[in-house]
Coordinates of C-alpha atoms and ligand atoms in Angstrom, one line a residue:
M1 CA 29.3 30.8 -55.7
L2 CA 29.7 27.1 -55.3
N3 CA 32.9 26.2 -57.1
Q4 CA 34.4 23.0 -58.2
N5 CA 33.1 19.5 -57.7
C6 CA 29.5 20.4 -57.2
R7 CA 28.0 17.3 -58.6
T8 CA 27.0 16.3 -55.1
P9 CA 23.4 15.3 -54.7
Y10 CA 20.8 18.0 -54.4
I11 CA 20.4 18.0 -50.6
M12 CA 24.1 18.0 -50.0
H13 CA 24.4 20.9 -52.4
R14 CA 21.7 22.9 -50.5
L15 CA 23.4 22.1 -47.1
L16 CA 26.7 23.3 -48.5
F17 CA 25.0 26.4 -49.6
L18 CA 23.6 27.1 -46.2
V19 CA 27.0 26.7 -44.6
L20 CA 28.5 29.0 -47.2
A21 CA 25.8 31.6 -46.7
Q22 CA 26.6 31.6 -43.0
L23 CA 30.2 32.1 -43.6
L24 CA 29.5 34.9 -46.0
T25 CA 27.3 36.8 -43.6
T26 CA 29.8 36.5 -40.8
G27 CA 32.3 38.0 -43.2
T28 CA 34.9 35.3 -42.9
C29 CA 34.8 34.5 -46.6
D30 CA 34.6 36.7 -49.6
T31 CA 33.7 34.8 -52.8
N32 CA 31.8 37.4 -54.7
P33 CA 28.3 36.3 -53.8
D34 CA 25.4 37.3 -55.8
P35 CA 22.4 38.9 -54.0
E36 CA 20.2 38.6 -57.1
H37 CA 20.3 34.9 -56.6
K38 CA 21.1 34.7 -52.9
E39 CA 18.9 32.2 -51.3
K40 CA 18.9 33.7 -47.9
H41 CA 16.2 35.3 -45.8
E42 CA 16.4 38.0 -43.2
G43 CA 17.7 36.1 -40.1
N44 CA 19.8 33.8 -42.3
M45 CA 16.9 31.5 -42.9
F46 CA 17.3 29.4 -46.0
V47 CA 14.2 29.2 -48.2
P48 CA 14.3 27.8 -51.6
W49 CA 12.2 29.4 -54.3
T50 CA 11.1 28.5 -57.8
Y51 CA 9.8 30.1 -61.0
E52 CA 6.8 27.8 -61.0
D53 CA 5.5 29.4 -57.8
Q54 CA 6.3 33.1 -58.0
D55 CA 4.5 33.9 -54.7
W56 CA 7.9 34.7 -53.3
S57 CA 6.7 37.2 -50.8
K58 CA 5.5 34.5 -48.4
D59 CA 9.2 33.9 -47.6
Y60 CA 10.7 37.1 -49.0
E61 CA 8.7 40.1 -47.9
L62 CA 10.5 42.5 -50.1
C63 CA 9.2 40.8 -53.2
N64 CA 5.9 42.4 -52.4
G65 CA 7.4 45.9 -52.4
N66 CA 6.0 48.7 -54.5
S67 CA 9.1 49.1 -56.8
Q68 CA 9.5 45.6 -58.1
S69 CA 11.0 44.4 -61.4
P70 CA 10.5 43.4 -64.1
I71 CA 7.8 45.6 -65.5
N72 CA 5.9 46.1 -68.7
I73 CA 7.2 49.2 -70.4
D74 CA 4.3 51.1 -71.9
T75 CA 6.1 53.3 -74.4
D76 CA 3.2 55.8 -74.6
E77 CA 3.6 56.4 -70.9
T78 CA 7.4 56.9 -70.9
I79 CA 8.7 60.4 -70.3
L80 CA 11.4 61.6 -72.7
N81 CA 14.5 62.7 -70.8
K82 CA 17.2 63.9 -73.1
K83 CA 19.4 64.7 -70.1
L84 CA 19.9 61.0 -69.6
P85 CA 23.5 60.5 -70.7
S86 CA 24.5 57.7 -73.1
I87 CA 25.9 54.6 -71.4
T88 CA 29.7 54.4 -71.7
L89 CA 31.5 51.2 -70.8
E90 CA 35.1 50.8 -69.8
G91 CA 37.3 47.7 -69.6
Y92 CA 34.7 45.6 -71.3
N93 CA 37.2 44.2 -73.8
L94 CA 38.7 41.5 -71.7
S95 CA 41.9 39.8 -72.4
E96 CA 42.0 36.1 -73.2
T97 CA 44.2 35.6 -70.3
E98 CA 41.4 36.6 -67.9
Q99 CA 39.6 33.5 -66.6
L100 CA 35.8 33.9 -66.2
D101 CA 33.7 31.6 -64.2
L102 CA 30.6 30.3 -66.0
S103 CA 28.2 28.5 -63.7
N104 CA 24.7 27.0 -63.5
D105 CA 23.4 28.1 -60.1
G106 CA 20.0 26.4 -60.5
H107 CA 18.2 29.6 -61.5
T108 CA 20.3 30.8 -64.4
V109 CA 23.6 30.6 -66.2
K110 CA 26.0 33.2 -64.8
L111 CA 29.2 34.6 -66.1
S112 CA 31.4 36.2 -63.4
L113 CA 32.9 39.6 -64.5
P114 CA 36.0 41.4 -63.1
D115 CA 35.4 44.8 -61.4
S116 CA 37.9 46.2 -63.9
M117 CA 34.8 46.5 -66.1
S118 CA 32.6 49.5 -65.4
I119 CA 30.0 51.9 -66.5
S120 CA 32.2 55.0 -66.6
H121 CA 29.5 57.4 -67.8
G122 CA 25.7 57.2 -67.7
F123 CA 25.1 57.9 -64.0
T124 CA 26.2 60.4 -61.5
Q125 CA 28.5 57.8 -60.0
K126 CA 30.6 54.9 -61.2
Y127 CA 29.3 51.3 -61.2
L128 CA 31.6 48.2 -61.4
A129 CA 30.6 45.0 -63.1
T130 CA 30.1 41.8 -61.2
Q131 CA 28.3 39.2 -63.4
L132 CA 25.9 38.7 -66.3
H133 CA 23.2 36.1 -66.6
F134 CA 20.2 35.2 -68.7
H135 CA 16.5 34.7 -68.5
W136 CA 14.7 32.6 -71.1
G137 CA 11.5 30.6 -71.9
S138 CA 10.9 27.1 -73.2
G139 CA 9.8 25.8 -76.6
A140 CA 7.2 28.2 -77.9
T141 CA 7.2 30.3 -74.7
S142 CA 9.1 33.5 -74.8
G143 CA 11.4 34.3 -71.9
S144 CA 12.2 38.0 -71.5
E145 CA 11.4 39.5 -68.1
H146 CA 10.8 43.1 -69.3
T147 CA 8.0 43.4 -71.8
V148 CA 7.5 46.4 -74.1
D149 CA 4.0 47.4 -74.9
G150 CA 2.9 44.0 -73.7
F151 CA 5.3 42.2 -76.0
Q152 CA 7.5 39.5 -74.4
Y153 CA 10.9 39.0 -76.2
A154 CA 12.6 35.7 -76.7
A155 CA 15.1 36.1 -73.8
E156 CA 16.9 38.7 -71.8
M157 CA 20.4 39.3 -70.5
H158 CA 21.3 41.2 -67.4
I159 CA 24.7 42.7 -66.7
V160 CA 24.8 43.5 -63.0
H161 CA 26.9 46.4 -61.6
F162 CA 27.3 47.8 -58.1
A163 CA 28.2 51.3 -57.0
A164 CA 31.9 51.7 -56.6
K165 CA 31.5 53.8 -53.5
Y166 CA 30.0 50.9 -51.6
G167 CA 33.0 48.7 -52.3
H168 CA 31.1 45.5 -52.4
L169 CA 28.1 44.0 -54.1
N170 CA 26.5 42.8 -50.8
K171 CA 26.7 46.2 -49.3
A172 CA 25.5 48.0 -52.4
A173 CA 22.5 45.6 -52.9
L174 CA 21.0 47.2 -49.7
K175 CA 21.3 50.8 -50.8
A176 CA 18.7 52.6 -52.9
D177 CA 21.4 53.7 -55.5
G178 CA 23.5 50.6 -55.0
I179 CA 23.0 48.6 -58.2
A180 CA 22.8 49.3 -61.9
V181 CA 21.6 46.5 -64.3
L182 CA 21.9 46.8 -68.1
G183 CA 19.1 44.8 -69.7
V184 CA 19.3 43.4 -73.2
L185 CA 16.3 42.0 -75.0
F186 CA 16.8 39.2 -77.6
Q187 CA 15.0 38.6 -80.9
I188 CA 15.4 35.7 -83.2
G189 CA 17.4 36.3 -86.4
A190 CA 18.4 34.2 -89.3
E191 CA 22.1 34.1 -88.4
D192 CA 24.0 32.6 -85.5
N193 CA 25.4 35.4 -83.3
K194 CA 29.0 34.2 -83.0
N195 CA 29.6 36.6 -80.1
Y196 CA 27.4 34.5 -77.9
D197 CA 29.2 31.2 -78.7
H198 CA 31.8 32.0 -76.0
I199 CA 29.0 31.3 -73.6
F200 CA 26.5 29.1 -75.4
D201 CA 29.1 26.6 -76.6
K202 CA 29.9 25.8 -73.0
L203 CA 26.4 25.3 -71.7
Q204 CA 26.6 21.5 -72.2
D205 CA 29.6 21.5 -69.8
I206 CA 27.5 23.0 -67.0
A207 CA 24.3 21.0 -67.4
E208 CA 24.1 20.1 -63.8
E209 CA 23.0 22.5 -61.1
G210 CA 26.1 23.8 -59.3
A211 CA 28.5 23.0 -62.1
N212 CA 31.0 25.6 -63.4
V213 CA 33.7 26.0 -66.0
H214 CA 36.3 28.6 -66.7
I215 CA 36.3 30.4 -70.0
P216 CA 38.8 32.8 -71.4
G217 CA 38.0 36.5 -71.5
F218 CA 36.5 38.1 -74.6
D219 CA 35.1 41.4 -75.8
I220 CA 31.9 41.7 -73.7
N221 CA 31.0 44.8 -75.7
M222 CA 30.1 42.5 -78.5
L223 CA 27.2 41.1 -76.5
L224 CA 25.5 44.5 -76.4
P225 CA 23.4 46.3 -79.0
N226 CA 25.1 49.2 -80.9
Q227 CA 22.9 52.0 -79.8
L228 CA 23.7 52.4 -76.1
Y229 CA 22.1 55.8 -76.1
R230 CA 18.6 54.5 -76.7
F231 CA 17.2 53.0 -73.5
F232 CA 14.4 53.0 -70.9
R233 CA 15.4 53.9 -67.3
Y234 CA 13.4 53.3 -64.1
N235 CA 13.9 52.4 -60.4
G236 CA 13.2 48.8 -59.6
S237 CA 14.5 45.7 -58.0
F238 CA 16.4 42.4 -58.4
T239 CA 14.1 40.0 -60.2
T240 CA 14.9 37.1 -57.9
P241 CA 14.5 36.8 -54.1
P242 CA 15.1 38.6 -51.9
C243 CA 14.1 41.2 -54.5
F244 CA 16.1 44.1 -53.0
Q245 CA 14.7 47.4 -54.4
S246 CA 18.1 48.9 -55.2
V247 CA 18.4 48.6 -58.9
T248 CA 18.5 51.4 -61.4
W249 CA 17.4 49.7 -64.6
T250 CA 18.6 50.5 -68.1
V251 CA 16.7 48.5 -70.7
F252 CA 18.1 49.0 -74.2
N253 CA 15.7 49.8 -77.0
E254 CA 17.8 48.1 -79.6
T255 CA 17.5 44.3 -79.3
V256 CA 20.2 41.8 -80.0
Q257 CA 19.6 38.9 -82.5
I258 CA 20.5 35.3 -81.9
S259 CA 19.5 32.3 -84.0
Q260 CA 16.7 29.9 -83.2
A261 CA 19.3 27.2 -82.8
Q262 CA 21.1 29.3 -80.2
L263 CA 17.9 30.0 -78.3
D264 CA 17.1 26.3 -78.3
K265 CA 20.6 25.6 -76.8
L266 CA 19.9 28.1 -74.0
E267 CA 16.5 26.6 -73.3
T268 CA 17.5 23.0 -73.3
S269 CA 21.1 22.6 -72.0
L270 CA 20.7 23.2 -68.3
K271 CA 19.1 21.3 -65.5
T272 CA 18.2 22.1 -61.9
G273 CA 18.0 19.6 -59.0
H274 CA 14.6 18.6 -60.2
G275 CA 14.2 19.1 -63.9
M276 CA 15.0 21.4 -66.9
L277 CA 16.2 24.9 -66.1
D278 CA 13.9 26.8 -68.4
S279 CA 11.2 29.5 -68.2
N280 CA 13.3 31.3 -65.6
F281 CA 11.6 34.7 -66.0
R282 CA 9.6 36.6 -63.4
H283 CA 6.3 38.0 -64.4
A284 CA 5.8 41.7 -64.9
Q285 CA 5.2 43.6 -61.6
P286 CA 2.9 46.5 -60.9
L287 CA 4.4 49.9 -61.9
N288 CA 2.6 51.7 -59.1
R289 CA 3.6 55.3 -59.1
R290 CA 6.9 54.9 -60.8
T291 CA 8.0 56.8 -63.9
V292 CA 9.8 55.2 -66.8
F293 CA 12.0 57.5 -68.7
A294 CA 13.1 57.1 -72.3
S295 CA 16.5 58.5 -73.4
F296 CA 15.2 58.8 -76.9
S297 CA 12.2 60.2 -78.7
S298 CA 10.2 57.7 -80.8
L299 CA 10.4 60.4 -83.5
T300 CA 13.8 59.2 -84.3
S301 CA 12.5 55.7 -85.0
S302 CA 11.7 55.1 -88.6
R303 CA 8.3 53.8 -87.6
R304 CA 7.0 57.2 -86.4
I305 CA 8.1 60.2 -88.3
V306 CA 4.7 61.9 -88.0
P307 CA 4.6 63.9 -84.7
K308 CA 2.1 62.1 -82.5
E309 CA 1.1 63.2 -79.0
N310 CA 4.7 64.3 -78.5
S311 CA 3.5 67.9 -78.1
V312 CA 2.3 67.2 -74.6
K313 CA 4.8 65.0 -73.0
L314 CA 7.9 65.7 -74.9
D315 CA 7.6 69.5 -74.8
E316 CA 8.1 69.8 -71.1
D317 CA 11.3 67.9 -71.4
D318 CA 12.5 69.7 -74.5
K319 CA 12.6 72.9 -72.4
S320 CA 15.3 71.3 -70.4
V321 CA 17.3 69.8 -73.2
D322 CA 20.9 70.5 -72.5
G323 CA 22.2 69.6 -75.9
N324 CA 24.1 66.9 -74.1
H325 CA 22.9 64.3 -76.4
F326 CA 21.7 65.7 -79.7
T327 CA 22.2 62.8 -82.1
L328 CA 22.1 62.6 -85.9
G329 CA 18.7 61.0 -85.5
D330 CA 17.4 63.9 -83.5
T331 CA 18.7 66.3 -86.1
L332 CA 17.2 64.4 -89.0
A333 CA 13.9 64.2 -87.0
V334 CA 13.8 68.0 -86.7
I335 CA 14.7 68.5 -90.4
F336 CA 12.1 66.0 -91.6
G337 CA 9.5 67.3 -89.1
T338 CA 10.0 70.8 -90.4
L339 CA 9.8 69.7 -94.0
F340 CA 6.7 67.7 -93.3
G341 CA 5.1 70.7 -91.5
C342 CA 5.9 73.0 -94.5
T343 CA 4.5 70.5 -96.9
V344 CA 1.3 70.2 -95.0
L345 CA 1.0 74.0 -94.8
A346 CA 1.6 74.4 -98.5
F347 CA -1.0 71.7 -99.2
V348 CA -3.6 73.3 -97.0
I349 CA -3.0 76.7 -98.7
Y350 CA -3.3 75.0 -102.1
L351 CA -6.6 73.3 -101.1
L352 CA -8.0 76.6 -99.8
K353 CA -7.1 78.3 -103.1
Q354 CA -8.6 75.4 -105.1
R355 CA -11.8 75.6 -103.1
K356 CA -12.0 79.4 -103.6
R357 CA -11.5 79.0 -107.3
Q358 CA -14.1 76.2 -107.3
R359 CA -16.6 78.3 -105.5
S360 CA -16.2 81.2 -107.9
N361 CA -16.5 78.7 -110.8
T362 CA -19.8 77.3 -109.5
E363 CA -21.1 80.7 -108.9
R364 CA -20.5 81.4 -112.5
G365 CA -22.7 78.3 -113.2
Q366 CA -20.1 76.0 -114.5
K367 CA -20.5 72.3 -113.9
V368 CA -17.4 70.9 -112.3
I369 CA -16.2 67.8 -110.6
Y370 CA -16.2 69.4 -107.1
K371 CA -19.9 68.9 -106.4
P372 CA -19.6 66.0 -103.9
A373 CA -17.3 68.1 -101.8
A374 CA -20.0 70.7 -101.5
T375 CA -22.5 68.1 -100.0
M376 CA -19.8 67.0 -97.5
E377 CA -19.5 70.5 -96.3
A378 CA -23.1 70.8 -95.5
Ligands
NAG1 C1 15.1 56.9 -58.6 O1 14.9 57.3 -57.3 C2 15.8 58.4 -56.9 C3 15.6 58.6 -55.4 O2 14.3 58.7 -55.1 C4 15.4 59.6 -57.7 O3 16.2 60.7 -57.4 C5 15.5 59.3 -59.2 O4 15.1 60.4 -60.0 C6 14.8 58.0 -59.6 N1 15.1 57.6 -60.9 C7 14.2 57.3 -61.8 C8 14.7 56.9 -63.1 O5 13.0 57.3 -61.6
NAG2 C1 11.9 50.7 -79.2 O1 11.3 52.0 -79.3 C2 10.2 52.1 -80.2 C3 9.8 53.5 -80.2 O2 9.3 54.0 -79.0 C4 9.1 51.1 -79.7 O3 8.1 51.1 -80.6 C5 9.7 49.7 -79.6 O4 8.7 48.8 -79.1 C6 10.9 49.7 -78.7 N1 11.4 48.4 -78.6 C7 12.1 48.0 -77.5 C8 12.6 46.6 -77.6 O5 12.3 48.7 -76.6
ZN3 ZN1 18.3 38.8 -64.0

């Protein structure tokens, strides 16, 4: 947003911002602004906000809405929806000749993205990319915004897209179906994730709030998990003021691993006007009456092969399966499920037979090992 030479003192920077914001709203200037981090109130009032005091609704009423983000995703409450198409990305492999703007806007590190990048399939309409940014913690504190079954991940990346039909991010941000954000959760792994060095290696150059550098394009696909067909989907909001409730969220189930050293870099490289830029995550918001869909059945995860309560929730959806997305995992799950069922049935029959034989044995007065079972029956 604020481009070159922004090492001006804090107040100057804020004033500049105000002027810019005015220009933008009167439409005289088009610099790809970012509503997720737009510090503007209805009536063009400028109100700063911080992560320390998250009572944002005093100044930004919408932040008190009933479809806010992030949320805790309770996997037991998610509804399986196999009709949700896999996310397909187009134009994500950027050429090195493309210059991307990497900036510290005082709330996050943001990488601008060209609108030649898009989500080509996954929704009933096309969404164009505009920027990606991160949320993180500090020291021993985790920093993801979405939590899964109450677990907070190390950090989270958001890739922000706007509906092509609205033509511009600012317009789309005000429409119910205007924005699609892809959310990626991070976990700590043993190895450096080299794909992130394009960004993390430059953090030291944008330590000051308002600073920016240009970095050459690279393959943004490499920042994403492999399984783009396993995700949670719900209707929510931007996680920063003014908290517009126009975001269709996709939070991937597969996490991405970065090293502890890389996380440390993210947590300690950037500053704001008044201190370290860290712990920039919003706390989970009430779900209210919203539904969170899962594009995948937990049956396909190695952890839960045994059918659980899936008979209730999953069955309704299974009726409407359109075969659109029947993965190898699904097939295996069905095969193993059937095998498991057959084994259980065979075992039960075997037990019954054993018991019958047992009984006839005891009737004939033979002493056998099965006595304790008889008392249990009583
Ligand atoms: C989001 O809201 C729209 C409009 O109310 C609705 O059609 C859609 O099913 C909702 N999507 C989810 C994932 O809840
Ligand atoms: C992925 O899905 C499994 C199965 O539902 C769940 O146990 C796990 O917590 C999920 N993890 C994430 C990061 O979504
Ligand atoms: Zn975000």
